[in-house]
Coordinates of C-alpha atoms and ligand atoms in Angstrom, one line a residue:
M1 CA 64.1 -37.2 73.1
K2 CA 62.5 -36.5 75.9
R3 CA 58.6 -37.2 75.7
V4 CA 56.1 -35.3 76.9
L5 CA 52.7 -35.0 77.4
V6 CA 51.0 -31.8 77.8
T7 CA 47.4 -32.0 78.8
G8 CA 45.5 -28.8 78.2
G9 CA 47.7 -27.9 75.2
A10 CA 45.4 -25.9 73.2
G11 CA 45.0 -23.5 75.9
V12 CA 47.3 -20.4 76.4
I13 CA 49.2 -21.1 79.2
G14 CA 49.7 -24.9 77.8
S15 CA 50.7 -23.9 73.9
H16 CA 53.2 -21.3 75.1
L17 CA 54.4 -24.6 76.8
T18 CA 54.5 -26.7 74.8
D19 CA 56.0 -24.0 72.0
A20 CA 59.0 -23.8 74.7
L21 CA 59.2 -27.9 74.9
I22 CA 59.3 -28.4 71.4
S23 CA 62.4 -25.6 70.8
R24 CA 64.0 -28.1 73.4
G25 CA 64.0 -31.0 71.5
C26 CA 61.3 -32.5 73.8
E27 CA 58.2 -34.6 71.6
V28 CA 55.1 -33.2 73.0
T29 CA 51.5 -35.0 72.9
I30 CA 48.9 -32.3 73.5
V31 CA 45.6 -33.5 74.5
D32 CA 42.9 -30.9 74.6
N33 CA 39.1 -31.5 74.2
L34 CA 38.8 -27.6 72.6
S35 CA 36.5 -26.4 75.5
T36 CA 38.0 -23.2 75.7
G37 CA 41.4 -23.9 74.6
R38 CA 41.8 -22.9 70.5
I39 CA 43.3 -24.9 67.8
E40 CA 44.3 -21.7 66.2
N41 CA 47.0 -21.4 69.2
I42 CA 48.4 -24.4 68.5
E43 CA 48.1 -24.3 64.3
H44 CA 51.6 -23.8 63.2
L45 CA 52.5 -27.0 65.3
V46 CA 50.4 -28.8 63.7
G47 CA 52.6 -31.2 61.0
K48 CA 55.8 -30.0 62.5
P49 CA 58.1 -33.9 63.5
G50 CA 57.6 -34.7 67.4
F51 CA 54.1 -32.7 68.0
H52 CA 50.9 -34.7 68.0
F53 CA 47.4 -33.3 68.9
I54 CA 44.0 -35.7 70.1
N55 CA 41.5 -33.7 70.0
S56 CA 39.9 -35.8 73.2
S57 CA 39.0 -35.0 76.6
I58 CA 41.3 -36.2 79.6
M59 CA 38.3 -38.1 80.9
E60 CA 38.8 -41.1 78.9
T61 CA 40.4 -42.8 81.3
Q62 CA 41.2 -45.2 78.4
L63 CA 43.1 -42.6 76.0
M64 CA 45.3 -41.0 78.9
D65 CA 46.3 -44.9 80.3
E66 CA 47.7 -45.3 77.0
L67 CA 48.9 -41.5 76.1
I68 CA 50.2 -41.2 79.8
R69 CA 52.0 -44.8 79.6
N70 CA 54.4 -43.3 76.2
C71 CA 55.3 -40.5 77.8
D72 CA 57.8 -39.5 80.0
S73 CA 56.3 -37.0 82.4
V74 CA 53.0 -35.0 82.0
Y75 CA 52.2 -31.6 82.4
H76 CA 49.2 -31.3 84.0
L77 CA 46.8 -27.6 82.9
A78 CA 43.6 -28.9 81.3
A79 CA 40.8 -27.6 83.9
A80 CA 37.6 -25.5 83.5
V81 CA 39.1 -22.3 83.9
G82 CA 38.0 -18.4 84.1
V83 CA 35.1 -17.5 86.9
K84 CA 33.0 -17.1 83.9
Y85 CA 33.1 -19.3 82.9
I86 CA 33.1 -21.3 86.2
V87 CA 30.1 -19.4 87.6
D88 CA 28.0 -19.8 84.0
D89 CA 28.1 -23.8 84.7
P90 CA 29.9 -24.8 87.5
L91 CA 29.3 -28.3 87.7
Q92 CA 30.8 -28.8 84.4
G93 CA 33.8 -27.0 86.4
I94 CA 34.0 -29.0 89.7
L95 CA 33.6 -32.0 87.8
T96 CA 36.8 -31.7 85.1
N97 CA 38.6 -30.2 87.8
V98 CA 38.7 -33.1 90.7
K99 CA 38.0 -36.2 88.2
G100 CA 40.4 -35.4 85.6
T101 CA 42.4 -34.6 87.9
E102 CA 42.2 -37.8 89.5
I103 CA 42.8 -39.6 86.0
V104 CA 45.6 -38.3 85.9
L105 CA 47.7 -38.8 89.2
E106 CA 45.7 -42.6 89.1
I107 CA 47.4 -43.3 85.7
A108 CA 50.5 -41.5 86.9
Y109 CA 51.1 -43.3 89.4
K110 CA 50.2 -46.5 87.9
Y111 CA 53.1 -45.9 85.4
W112 CA 55.5 -43.3 87.7
K113 CA 55.6 -40.8 85.5
R114 CA 56.1 -37.3 87.1
V115 CA 53.5 -34.8 86.5
L116 CA 53.1 -30.9 87.5
F117 CA 49.7 -30.1 88.2
T118 CA 49.1 -26.6 87.3
S119 CA 46.6 -24.9 90.4
S120 CA 46.0 -21.6 90.6
S121 CA 46.0 -18.3 93.2
E122 CA 41.9 -18.6 93.4
V123 CA 43.3 -21.1 96.4
Y124 CA 43.7 -18.3 98.7
G125 CA 40.7 -16.7 98.8
R126 CA 39.6 -14.4 99.5
S127 CA 42.7 -13.3 102.4
K128 CA 43.2 -10.1 103.5
K129 CA 46.5 -11.4 103.9
V130 CA 48.7 -10.9 101.0
P131 CA 51.0 -11.3 99.8
F132 CA 50.1 -14.7 99.4
K133 CA 53.1 -17.5 100.8
E134 CA 51.8 -20.7 99.8
D135 CA 51.6 -22.6 103.5
S136 CA 49.7 -19.0 103.8
E137 CA 45.3 -20.0 105.2
R138 CA 43.0 -19.9 102.1
V139 CA 39.5 -18.2 103.2
L140 CA 37.1 -19.1 101.3
G141 CA 33.2 -17.9 101.6
S142 CA 29.7 -19.4 101.6
T143 CA 29.4 -23.2 98.7
E144 CA 26.5 -20.5 98.1
V145 CA 28.6 -19.1 95.9
D146 CA 29.6 -20.4 92.9
R147 CA 33.1 -18.9 92.8
W148 CA 34.8 -20.7 95.2
S149 CA 33.9 -23.8 94.1
Y150 CA 36.4 -22.8 91.4
S151 CA 39.0 -22.7 94.9
T152 CA 37.6 -25.6 96.1
A153 CA 38.1 -27.5 93.2
K154 CA 41.8 -26.6 92.7
A155 CA 42.2 -27.2 96.7
V156 CA 41.3 -30.8 96.4
D157 CA 43.2 -31.5 94.1
E158 CA 46.2 -30.1 95.5
H159 CA 46.0 -32.1 98.4
V160 CA 45.3 -35.9 95.9
C161 CA 48.4 -34.7 94.9
F162 CA 50.2 -34.4 98.6
A163 CA 48.6 -37.0 98.7
Y164 CA 50.3 -39.5 95.5
A165 CA 53.6 -37.3 96.2
K166 CA 53.3 -38.9 100.2
K167 CA 53.6 -43.1 98.5
G168 CA 56.5 -41.5 95.9
L169 CA 55.0 -40.1 92.8
P170 CA 57.1 -37.1 91.5
V171 CA 54.6 -34.7 91.3
S172 CA 55.1 -30.8 91.8
I173 CA 52.7 -27.9 91.7
V174 CA 52.1 -24.6 90.6
R175 CA 50.0 -21.7 91.7
Y176 CA 49.4 -19.3 88.7
F177 CA 48.4 -15.5 88.9
N178 CA 47.1 -13.2 86.2
A179 CA 49.1 -14.9 83.5
Y180 CA 48.0 -13.1 79.6
G181 CA 50.4 -12.4 76.7
P182 CA 49.5 -13.4 73.0
R183 CA 46.8 -15.8 72.4
I184 CA 44.7 -14.8 75.1
D185 CA 40.9 -15.1 74.2
Q186 CA 39.6 -12.1 72.8
R187 CA 36.1 -13.5 74.4
G188 CA 37.8 -12.1 77.6
Y189 CA 37.4 -15.8 79.6
G190 CA 39.1 -15.7 82.4
S191 CA 41.2 -12.5 81.8
V192 CA 40.6 -9.4 81.4
V193 CA 43.0 -8.2 80.1
A194 CA 41.6 -9.1 77.0
G195 CA 38.4 -8.3 78.2
F196 CA 40.2 -4.7 77.8
I197 CA 42.7 -5.0 74.7
S198 CA 39.4 -6.6 72.5
Q199 CA 37.5 -3.7 74.0
A200 CA 39.8 -1.0 73.6
L201 CA 40.1 -1.6 70.4
R202 CA 37.3 -1.1 69.5
N203 CA 36.3 2.1 71.2
A204 CA 33.8 0.1 73.2
D205 CA 34.1 0.6 76.8
L206 CA 36.6 -0.1 79.4
T207 CA 34.4 -2.1 82.1
V208 CA 35.7 -1.9 84.8
H209 CA 34.0 -4.3 87.8
G210 CA 32.7 -2.8 91.5
D211 CA 35.1 -0.1 92.0
G212 CA 38.0 -0.6 89.8
G213 CA 40.5 -0.6 93.0
Q214 CA 40.6 -4.3 93.2
T215 CA 44.2 -5.4 92.4
R216 CA 45.6 -8.7 90.3
C217 CA 50.0 -9.5 89.8
F218 CA 49.8 -9.0 86.4
T219 CA 52.1 -12.4 84.4
Y220 CA 53.4 -12.3 80.9
I221 CA 52.9 -15.8 79.2
E222 CA 57.2 -16.1 79.0
D223 CA 57.3 -15.7 82.4
T224 CA 54.8 -18.3 83.7
V225 CA 56.0 -20.3 80.9
A226 CA 59.4 -20.7 82.5
G227 CA 58.6 -20.9 86.2
T228 CA 56.9 -23.3 85.2
L229 CA 59.4 -25.0 83.6
L230 CA 61.1 -24.6 86.2
A231 CA 58.9 -26.5 88.5
G232 CA 58.3 -29.3 86.5
E233 CA 62.2 -30.4 86.2
E234 CA 64.1 -29.3 89.3
P235 CA 64.2 -32.5 91.1
K236 CA 64.4 -30.5 94.4
A237 CA 60.5 -28.8 93.0
V238 CA 58.8 -32.9 93.9
G239 CA 55.8 -32.7 96.7
K240 CA 56.1 -29.1 96.5
V241 CA 53.8 -26.2 95.6
F242 CA 55.4 -22.8 93.7
N243 CA 54.2 -19.2 93.6
I244 CA 54.5 -18.8 89.7
G245 CA 53.6 -14.5 89.1
N246 CA 54.7 -11.1 89.3
D247 CA 54.3 -9.9 92.3
R248 CA 53.7 -5.7 91.1
E249 CA 50.4 -5.0 92.1
T250 CA 48.5 -2.9 89.8
S251 CA 44.6 -2.6 90.6
I252 CA 41.7 -3.0 87.7
I253 CA 41.3 1.1 87.1
E254 CA 45.3 0.8 86.6
L255 CA 44.7 -1.1 84.0
A256 CA 42.3 -0.3 82.0
E257 CA 43.8 3.7 82.0
M258 CA 47.2 1.6 80.1
I259 CA 45.4 -0.7 78.0
K260 CA 43.5 2.4 77.2
E261 CA 46.7 5.0 77.0
K262 CA 48.8 2.0 75.0
T263 CA 46.0 1.6 72.4
G264 CA 45.2 4.8 71.7
S265 CA 41.8 4.1 72.1
K266 CA 38.8 6.3 72.0
S267 CA 37.6 3.9 75.3
K268 CA 35.0 5.4 77.8
I269 CA 37.2 3.7 80.9
V270 CA 33.1 2.9 82.9
K271 CA 32.3 0.7 86.2
I272 CA 29.4 -1.6 86.2
P273 CA 28.4 -3.7 89.4
Y274 CA 29.7 -7.3 90.4
E275 CA 25.9 -8.0 89.9
K276 CA 25.6 -7.0 86.5
A277 CA 28.8 -9.1 85.4
Y278 CA 28.3 -12.8 87.3
G279 CA 25.1 -12.1 88.7
D280 CA 24.0 -12.2 92.2
S281 CA 26.0 -14.8 93.0
Y282 CA 29.7 -13.8 93.3
E283 CA 32.5 -12.2 95.2
D284 CA 35.5 -11.2 94.2
T285 CA 39.0 -10.8 95.7
M286 CA 39.8 -7.9 96.7
R287 CA 44.3 -8.2 96.8
R288 CA 46.4 -11.3 94.9
V289 CA 49.8 -10.5 95.6
P290 CA 52.2 -13.8 95.3
D291 CA 55.0 -13.8 97.8
I292 CA 57.6 -15.3 95.3
T293 CA 60.6 -16.0 97.5
K294 CA 59.6 -19.8 97.8
A295 CA 60.0 -20.6 93.4
R296 CA 62.8 -17.8 93.8
T297 CA 64.8 -19.2 96.1
E298 CA 64.4 -22.8 95.3
L299 CA 64.3 -22.6 92.0
G300 CA 65.8 -20.0 90.3
F301 CA 62.8 -17.9 89.3
S302 CA 62.7 -14.3 88.3
P303 CA 60.0 -12.8 87.0
A304 CA 61.0 -10.9 83.6
V305 CA 58.8 -9.3 81.6
P306 CA 57.1 -5.8 83.6
L307 CA 53.4 -4.9 83.0
E308 CA 54.5 -2.1 80.2
K309 CA 56.4 -4.0 78.1
G310 CA 54.4 -7.3 78.1
L311 CA 50.7 -5.8 77.1
E312 CA 52.8 -3.8 74.4
K313 CA 53.8 -7.0 73.4
T314 CA 50.2 -8.7 73.8
I315 CA 48.2 -5.5 72.0
E316 CA 50.5 -6.1 68.9
W317 CA 49.1 -9.0 68.8
A318 CA 45.5 -8.4 69.7
K319 CA 46.0 -6.0 66.8
E320 CA 46.7 -9.1 64.4
N321 CA 44.5 -11.4 65.6
Y322 CA 40.9 -10.0 67.7
T323 CA 38.1 -9.8 65.2
R324 CA 36.8 -6.1 65.6
Ligands
UDP401 N1 36.8 -7.3 85.4 C1 36.7 -6.3 85.3 N2 36.2 -6.2 83.6 C2 36.5 -6.9 83.2 C3 36.4 -8.2 83.5 C4 37.1 -8.6 84.7 O1 36.8 -5.4 86.2 O2 35.1 -6.8 82.2 C5 38.2 -7.5 86.9 C6 37.5 -8.8 87.7 O3 36.0 -9.0 88.2 C7 38.4 -9.2 88.7 C8 39.4 -8.7 87.8 O4 39.1 -8.0 87.0 O5 38.6 -8.3 90.0 C9 40.5 -9.7 87.5 O6 39.2 -11.1 86.5 P1 39.9 -12.3 85.3 O7 38.1 -12.7 85.3 O8 41.1 -11.5 84.7 O9 40.2 -13.4 86.8 P2 40.0 -13.4 88.5 O10 41.9 -12.3 88.8 O11 39.4 -12.9 88.8 O12 40.4 -14.6 88.4

């Protein structure tokens, strides 16, 4: 039985990844401090054979040493995520995302364990050259703008991964593009999809930031998990980074309209200035689109769930789980 450690396993992606690993017959240990992760995401697993949950932080070096020594591979997802979260507490974000990843990699190197590091499409910053390829340039704003600290932290982490890979550590990296699906947090942390669905189900205004012309490529959670497993298991993925996302581009205003229509909501779609949502220290990425040729050709990754279908499944779940 393969023993897998999933850091951040109580998060949205982590918990779905854990479900997939358990259904493949792996023994899975999750370490999560429930900062943005939620016990509700994993309570269906608690008590099942082969599943272990440790409510602690990846900053606990001694604990991490023991956990990594006792596993065969590590999926490192624990991070401070969500733009709003980062803007609200940049220091916490930087410490968790840089120090935490260094701890995981250093110990994985000591015990020579395979690592899959989860990075973000944020690393591309506000580059206008879409679609983003893995070797595209990164374009970031000033360090006075807190938002870019997340991109910078994830990029430092990637550099550390590549540096360990040069020393022989079997490590691979994925860059996620706006994952969504059941379990996305109603508070909307890091997910406009969650925020809009929650608003729509309450018939509250759908708050589009700016003019809503900014675009994202929303990736259904099953596709995100499939790409993660491929990159985590494929021997040829070692030492490489892959974009994992759907490459269909959707504007935020279109997304709002789709969610309003699919929920049958009476909500109004309203435009609010960015400053009102995030304060002054904010700059948005206007288009974010992955080039997924590398993941397609080298991993056989192929996103399968169209936005319409994924939104329907997510809305169905949210109707049962969101408080009104
Ligand atoms: N957004 C919005 N209304 C909201 C929340 C987010 O218009 O209530 C916008 C946000 O400004 C950004 C996009 O939706 O342009 C995606 O935001 P999200 O927080 O989902 O993730 P990001 O892609 O920015 O990391």
